[in-house]
Amino acid sequence: MKLSNLILLSIISVAFFYIQLWDPLLVTPMYVALLGLSLVFGVFTRDINMTHISSFILVLTGSSYIAFSEGFINYITPSENKLLQGTIIYGVQLIVSLSIALLLIFRVQVSRMISKSKQIELTHFDGVFHWIYLYLVLVNLLALLENIAWSYFEMKSWTIIYDNFEGLVYIAYALCSGTLLTMMILSTRQNHTQKPKTS
């Protein structure tokens, strides 16, 4: 199967699965679990590039997930002030997405600062991941601006992003999950083709 077909099939499968669930209480933990699985797979197969990509996304996404699910954000967001509440909620998500995007843009340099491994290199997938998170930056920025228009300027009809926020985020999760699954499949394929040569 061609690489492009494999990526497309993985993304469509994961997107269909996430959309069927349509519940952040289910989809986000599954996404974090897939990131964890990808990290374990990268460590197990000694694929340092996959390990670093997965760990960068996992640490920041996992921290954000814990902060929201445990209610840390709710403690500092006054419910009576919708402008401040929305600004903090969407602002935190914007900062997390931007941090991940920047980390992934400079992934090779950051990986080389962390590890002295000679296997650290730019992969075919590095160019995909940062665009996914730049898309999430755009979604969160638009949500933040829409919240300001809705709560401060009383534009109550402006709820396009708010009404579709989960779906827009699920698109990014599906793209990232499909790309991670494709990385794992290709890593397994490469390991199988290299084994006969070394034996």
GROMACS .gro file of C-alpha atoms in nm:
model
  199
    1MET     CA    1   0.000   0.000   0.000
    2LYS     CA    2   0.129   0.346  -0.088
    3LEU     CA    3   0.230   0.579   0.195
    4SER     CA    4  -0.025   0.842   0.091
    5ASN     CA    5  -0.306   0.583   0.087
    6LEU     CA    6  -0.197   0.452   0.426
    7ILE     CA    7  -0.201   0.800   0.580
    8LEU     CA    8  -0.538   0.880   0.426
    9LEU     CA    9  -0.692   0.550   0.542
   10SER     CA   10  -0.559   0.599   0.897
   11ILE     CA   11  -0.689   0.956   0.918
   12ILE     CA   12  -1.034   0.870   0.777
   13SER     CA   13  -1.069   0.572   1.014
   14VAL     CA   14  -0.971   0.770   1.323
   15ALA     CA   15  -1.180   1.073   1.221
   16PHE     CA   16  -1.487   0.854   1.168
   17PHE     CA   17  -1.431   0.689   1.506
   18TYR     CA   18  -1.387   1.022   1.693
   19ILE     CA   19  -1.689   1.180   1.524
   20GLN     CA   20  -1.906   0.880   1.619
   21LEU     CA   21  -1.816   0.935   1.984
   22TRP     CA   22  -1.848   1.317   1.972
   23ASP     CA   23  -1.777   1.350   2.343
   24PRO     CA   24  -1.469   1.530   2.478
   25LEU     CA   25  -1.485   1.311   2.790
   26LEU     CA   26  -1.414   1.010   2.566
   27VAL     CA   27  -1.222   1.147   2.267
   28THR     CA   28  -0.957   1.349   2.455
   29PRO     CA   29  -0.852   1.062   2.688
   30MET     CA   30  -0.836   0.829   2.387
   31TYR     CA   31  -0.618   1.080   2.202
   32VAL     CA   32  -0.388   1.115   2.504
   33ALA     CA   33  -0.377   0.733   2.533
   34LEU     CA   34  -0.279   0.704   2.165
   35LEU     CA   35  -0.001   0.957   2.223
   36GLY     CA   36   0.115   0.745   2.518
   37LEU     CA   37   0.101   0.429   2.306
   38SER     CA   38   0.304   0.601   2.035
   39LEU     CA   39   0.562   0.707   2.294
   40VAL     CA   40   0.590   0.352   2.432
   41PHE     CA   41   0.614   0.216   2.078
   42GLY     CA   42   0.890   0.465   1.996
   43VAL     CA   43   1.087   0.366   2.308
   44PHE     CA   44   1.032  -0.006   2.243
   45THR     CA   45   1.145   0.014   1.878
   46ARG     CA   46   1.425   0.259   1.968
   47ASP     CA   47   1.286   0.516   1.724
   48ILE     CA   48   1.409   0.833   1.892
   49ASN     CA   49   1.237   1.064   1.645
   50MET     CA   50   0.895   0.908   1.713
   51THR     CA   51   0.969   0.904   2.086
   52HIS     CA   52   1.046   1.276   2.092
   53ILE     CA   53   0.755   1.379   1.869
   54SER     CA   54   0.511   1.176   2.080
   55SER     CA   55   0.655   1.294   2.412
   56PHE     CA   56   0.646   1.665   2.318
   57ILE     CA   57   0.281   1.642   2.214
   58LEU     CA   58   0.189   1.413   2.505
   59VAL     CA   59   0.342   1.627   2.781
   60LEU     CA   60   0.172   1.949   2.674
   61THR     CA   61  -0.159   1.796   2.565
   62GLY     CA   62  -0.168   1.576   2.876
   63SER     CA   63  -0.095   1.872   3.103
   64SER     CA   64  -0.373   2.072   2.939
   65TYR     CA   65  -0.613   1.779   2.966
   66ILE     CA   66  -0.535   1.731   3.337
   67ALA     CA   67  -0.569   2.105   3.405
   68PHE     CA   68  -0.914   2.116   3.246
   69SER     CA   69  -1.046   1.778   3.365
   70GLU     CA   70  -0.936   1.832   3.726
   71GLY     CA   71  -1.097   2.177   3.729
   72PHE     CA   72  -0.779   2.382   3.782
   73ILE     CA   73  -0.888   2.622   3.507
   74ASN     CA   74  -1.240   2.647   3.654
   75TYR     CA   75  -1.099   2.762   3.989
   76ILE     CA   76  -0.949   3.072   3.827
   77THR     CA   77  -1.230   3.144   3.579
   78PRO     CA   78  -1.512   3.346   3.735
   79SER     CA   79  -1.841   3.218   3.589
   80GLU     CA   80  -2.012   3.556   3.629
   81ASN     CA   81  -1.758   3.722   3.396
   82LYS     CA   82  -1.804   3.543   3.061
   83LEU     CA   83  -1.541   3.756   2.886
   84LEU     CA   84  -1.269   3.668   3.136
   85GLN     CA   85  -1.382   3.307   3.157
   86GLY     CA   86  -1.372   3.254   2.780
   87THR     CA   87  -1.045   3.445   2.747
   88ILE     CA   88  -0.875   3.222   3.004
   89ILE     CA   89  -1.017   2.898   2.865
   90TYR     CA   90  -0.943   2.969   2.498
   91GLY     CA   91  -0.623   3.156   2.584
   92VAL     CA   92  -0.477   2.856   2.770
   93GLN     CA   93  -0.564   2.626   2.478
   94LEU     CA   94  -0.415   2.876   2.234
   95ILE     CA   95  -0.089   2.892   2.433
   96VAL     CA   96  -0.069   2.511   2.455
   97SER     CA   97  -0.132   2.468   2.080
   98LEU     CA   98   0.120   2.739   1.993
   99SER     CA   99   0.381   2.587   2.226
  100ILE     CA  100   0.337   2.244   2.065
  101ALA     CA  101   0.354   2.395   1.714
  102LEU     CA  102   0.678   2.580   1.796
  103LEU     CA  103   0.828   2.271   1.960
  104LEU     CA  104   0.745   2.066   1.651
  105ILE     CA  105   0.881   2.330   1.412
  106PHE     CA  106   1.215   2.320   1.596
  107ARG     CA  107   1.184   1.953   1.692
  108VAL     CA  108   1.519   1.839   1.553
  109GLN     CA  109   1.709   2.117   1.730
  110VAL     CA  110   1.525   2.057   2.059
  111SER     CA  111   1.578   1.679   2.027
  112ARG     CA  112   1.951   1.733   1.975
  113MET     CA  113   1.966   1.948   2.289
  114ILE     CA  114   1.797   1.669   2.486
  115SER     CA  115   1.980   1.371   2.336
  116LYS     CA  116   2.316   1.318   2.170
  117SER     CA  117   2.183   1.035   1.952
  118LYS     CA  118   2.305   1.034   1.592
  119GLN     CA  119   1.966   0.896   1.480
  120ILE     CA  120   1.791   1.229   1.536
  121GLU     CA  121   1.688   1.359   1.197
  122LEU     CA  122   1.407   1.534   1.015
  123THR     CA  123   1.143   1.275   0.926
  124HIS     CA  124   0.876   1.285   0.656
  125PHE     CA  125   0.622   1.342   0.935
  126ASP     CA  126   0.782   1.646   1.097
  127GLY     CA  127   0.637   1.864   0.824
  128VAL     CA  128   0.287   1.735   0.900
  129PHE     CA  129   0.263   1.768   1.278
  130HIS     CA  130   0.340   2.136   1.314
  131TRP     CA  131   0.077   2.224   1.051
  132ILE     CA  132  -0.183   2.028   1.247
  133TYR     CA  133  -0.106   2.231   1.557
  134LEU     CA  134  -0.091   2.558   1.363
  135TYR     CA  135  -0.445   2.471   1.252
  136LEU     CA  136  -0.538   2.428   1.622
  137VAL     CA  137  -0.377   2.765   1.696
  138LEU     CA  138  -0.605   2.919   1.433
  139VAL     CA  139  -0.915   2.743   1.574
  140ASN     CA  140  -0.837   2.860   1.930
  141LEU     CA  141  -0.757   3.213   1.814
  142LEU     CA  142  -1.086   3.235   1.625
  143ALA     CA  143  -1.269   3.094   1.929
  144LEU     CA  144  -1.103   3.356   2.149
  145LEU     CA  145  -1.195   3.640   1.912
  146GLU     CA  146  -1.549   3.507   1.878
  147ASN     CA  147  -1.583   3.493   2.257
  148ILE     CA  148  -1.472   3.857   2.283
  149ALA     CA  149  -1.724   3.957   2.013
  150TRP     CA  150  -1.999   3.755   2.185
  151SER     CA  151  -1.940   3.864   2.545
  152TYR     CA  152  -1.792   4.215   2.514
  153PHE     CA  153  -1.953   4.351   2.198
  154GLU     CA  154  -2.283   4.165   2.254
  155MET     CA  155  -2.269   3.996   1.911
  156LYS     CA  156  -2.484   3.705   2.027
  157SER     CA  157  -2.524   3.558   1.678
  158TRP     CA  158  -2.147   3.495   1.652
  159THR     CA  159  -2.125   3.134   1.767
  160ILE     CA  160  -1.995   2.953   1.457
  161ILE     CA  161  -1.668   2.838   1.619
  162TYR     CA  162  -1.832   2.779   1.958
  163ASP     CA  163  -2.104   2.559   1.804
  164ASN     CA  164  -1.849   2.353   1.607
  165PHE     CA  165  -1.548   2.371   1.843
  166GLU     CA  166  -1.534   1.999   1.932
  167GLY     CA  167  -1.560   1.895   1.568
  168LEU     CA  168  -1.285   2.134   1.463
  169VAL     CA  169  -1.058   1.999   1.739
  170TYR     CA  170  -1.146   1.639   1.648
  171ILE     CA  171  -1.024   1.703   1.293
  172ALA     CA  172  -0.681   1.792   1.434
  173TYR     CA  173  -0.686   1.493   1.671
  174ALA     CA  174  -0.777   1.263   1.381
  175LEU     CA  175  -0.502   1.404   1.159
  176CYS     CA  176  -0.245   1.369   1.437
  177SER     CA  177  -0.365   1.020   1.535
  178GLY     CA  178  -0.365   0.901   1.174
  179THR     CA  179  -0.014   1.037   1.124
  180LEU     CA  180   0.109   0.870   1.445
  181LEU     CA  181  -0.047   0.537   1.343
  182THR     CA  182   0.118   0.567   1.002
  183MET     CA  183   0.453   0.638   1.170
  184MET     CA  184   0.415   0.324   1.380
  185ILE     CA  185   0.321   0.109   1.079
  186LEU     CA  186   0.614   0.239   0.872
  187SER     CA  187   0.853   0.195   1.164
  188THR     CA  188   0.740  -0.168   1.194
  189ARG     CA  189   0.783  -0.218   0.819
  190GLN     CA  190   1.134  -0.071   0.825
  191ASN     CA  191   1.233  -0.290   1.120
  192HIS     CA  192   1.112  -0.602   0.933
  193THR     CA  193   1.301  -0.511   0.614
  194GLN     CA  194   1.622  -0.435   0.806
  195LYS     CA  195   1.625  -0.756   1.012
  196PRO     CA  196   1.711  -0.998   0.726
  197LYS     CA  197   2.002  -0.775   0.621
  198THR     CA  198   2.162  -0.777   0.965
  199SER     CA  199   2.116  -1.153   1.028
   0.00000   0.00000   0.00000
